[in-house]
């Protein structure tokens, strides 16, 4: 059913949200227009298309798009549609187009920036309005594309705030991820995990900063890791990562959660940065950073201890283990998670192997941890379809959050501040308030 702004506003309270925000396909379609149709959305990393002609087919909300590097070296984001009959120009995945795109249906061809190049038997268009110079006969580019240190974002709105202003307080997480390389650059490496979840996309964002679920949802993997460590008489990093979820509540209460405009935020790291001095991989990493930046700056870079950062609408970069969980909504009850892994250029290879290890243990479809979350996401989706109640609670530590420059910070690490912040942003987008900011005159 169509929603009025008054009805949308009534779905989000200060302390709770109506369950329809997770289950109503009409709201999902509005989200594709008012959030994904306007906000800056992460498309991919420049390292995925290193050479002219390289492309990756991906999505912005419900739109199929192509990330491609053109012959002039620039990276473009195009809608994946031939203007002739509408066929997708390239299939899903990454590849190399050569010097131009050729539609597999009728062989219309296009420059790598999307501009029209040729169509067979042009004489057949005489007497028609066919004009190869007109944009209607080219592959349409997404309205705006900006890159920050190789991370390519695109907005379907022709005008609005710039990418840096949009990212606000979480841009420092991307910077820290890159600064962990002694040359300040990262690249996607090691393939990509994809996990299809039968749940609404917003559930994943909430869970990224939900500290109350860790010791409960992941109890089985924590117990198994502890038992294994006892048998071994040691706690290798692989098990230490799993055991981390089993910290007592007082540990989670002492963490810091930061929330910023547009639904963004980050969570303080859960692993002890002091362990760096005892870990040979981190010691080797620190040595190359110290050589590149000096002792003080190297300490500052590795001392930034963040767990999950949220870039609302795009996903979650993780600086310490160099990954980006990209969240792609597919339907009101289906979400694809892409886990991209990054190599720090110039850093010891052991650092990247640790990245691979973390992804396999925590985020792989077959891991003992991700499976727990996926099961609970599906249960939330299923439960919200029942007649057992209409509202979901966001009450924890309501009213205790503190304002800081540029945002809010929790007074307790188990606060549901991040969820409240995300839904305030959701409400602003859906009511058009952030649409005006991000999509001005679109």
Coordinates of N, CA and C in Angstrom, one line a residue, residues 51-55 68-72 90 95-102 110-113 117:
X51 N 43.1 -2.4 -14.9 CA 43.5 -2.0 -16.3 C 42.3 -1.5 -17.1
X52 N 42.5 -0.7 -18.1 CA 41.5 -0.3 -19.0 C 40.7 -1.5 -19.6
X53 N 39.4 -1.4 -19.5 CA 38.6 -2.5 -20.0 C 38.2 -3.5 -18.9
X54 N 38.8 -3.4 -17.7 CA 38.4 -4.3 -16.6 C 37.1 -3.8 -16.0
X55 N 36.2 -4.7 -15.7 CA 34.9 -4.3 -15.1 C 34.4 -5.2 -14.0
X68 N 33.8 0.2 -14.0 CA 34.7 -0.1 -15.2 C 35.8 1.0 -15.2
X69 N 37.0 0.6 -15.7 CA 38.1 1.5 -15.9 C 38.2 1.8 -17.4
X70 N 38.1 3.1 -17.8 CA 38.1 3.4 -19.2 C 39.5 3.6 -19.7
X71 N 39.7 3.9 -21.0 CA 41.0 4.0 -21.6 C 41.8 5.2 -21.1
X72 N 41.1 6.2 -20.5 CA 41.8 7.4 -20.0 C 42.2 7.1 -18.5
X90 N 26.7 -6.8 -19.5 CA 27.6 -7.8 -19.0 C 26.9 -8.7 -17.9
X95 N 35.2 -9.1 -15.1 CA 35.8 -9.5 -16.4 C 36.6 -8.4 -17.1
X96 N 36.9 -8.7 -18.3 CA 37.6 -7.7 -19.1 C 36.8 -7.5 -20.5
X97 N 36.5 -6.3 -20.7 CA 35.6 -6.0 -21.9 C 36.5 -5.7 -23.2
X98 N 37.8 -5.6 -23.0 CA 38.6 -5.2 -24.1 C 38.6 -3.7 -24.3
X99 N 38.5 -3.2 -25.6 CA 38.5 -1.8 -25.8 C 37.1 -1.1 -25.8
X100 N 36.1 -2.0 -25.8 CA 34.7 -1.4 -25.7 C 33.8 -2.5 -25.3
X101 N 32.6 -2.1 -24.9 CA 31.5 -3.0 -24.6 C 30.7 -3.3 -25.8
X102 N 30.4 -4.6 -26.0 CA 29.5 -5.0 -27.1 C 28.3 -5.7 -26.5
X110 N 29.9 0.3 -27.4 CA 30.0 1.5 -26.6 C 31.4 1.6 -26.1
X111 N 31.8 2.9 -26.0 CA 33.1 3.2 -25.4 C 33.1 2.7 -23.9
X112 N 34.2 2.6 -23.3 CA 34.2 2.1 -21.9 C 33.7 3.2 -20.9
X113 N 33.5 4.4 -21.3 CA 32.8 5.4 -20.5 C 31.3 5.4 -20.8
X117 N 29.3 4.0 -29.6 CA 30.4 3.8 -30.5 C 29.9 3.4 -31.9

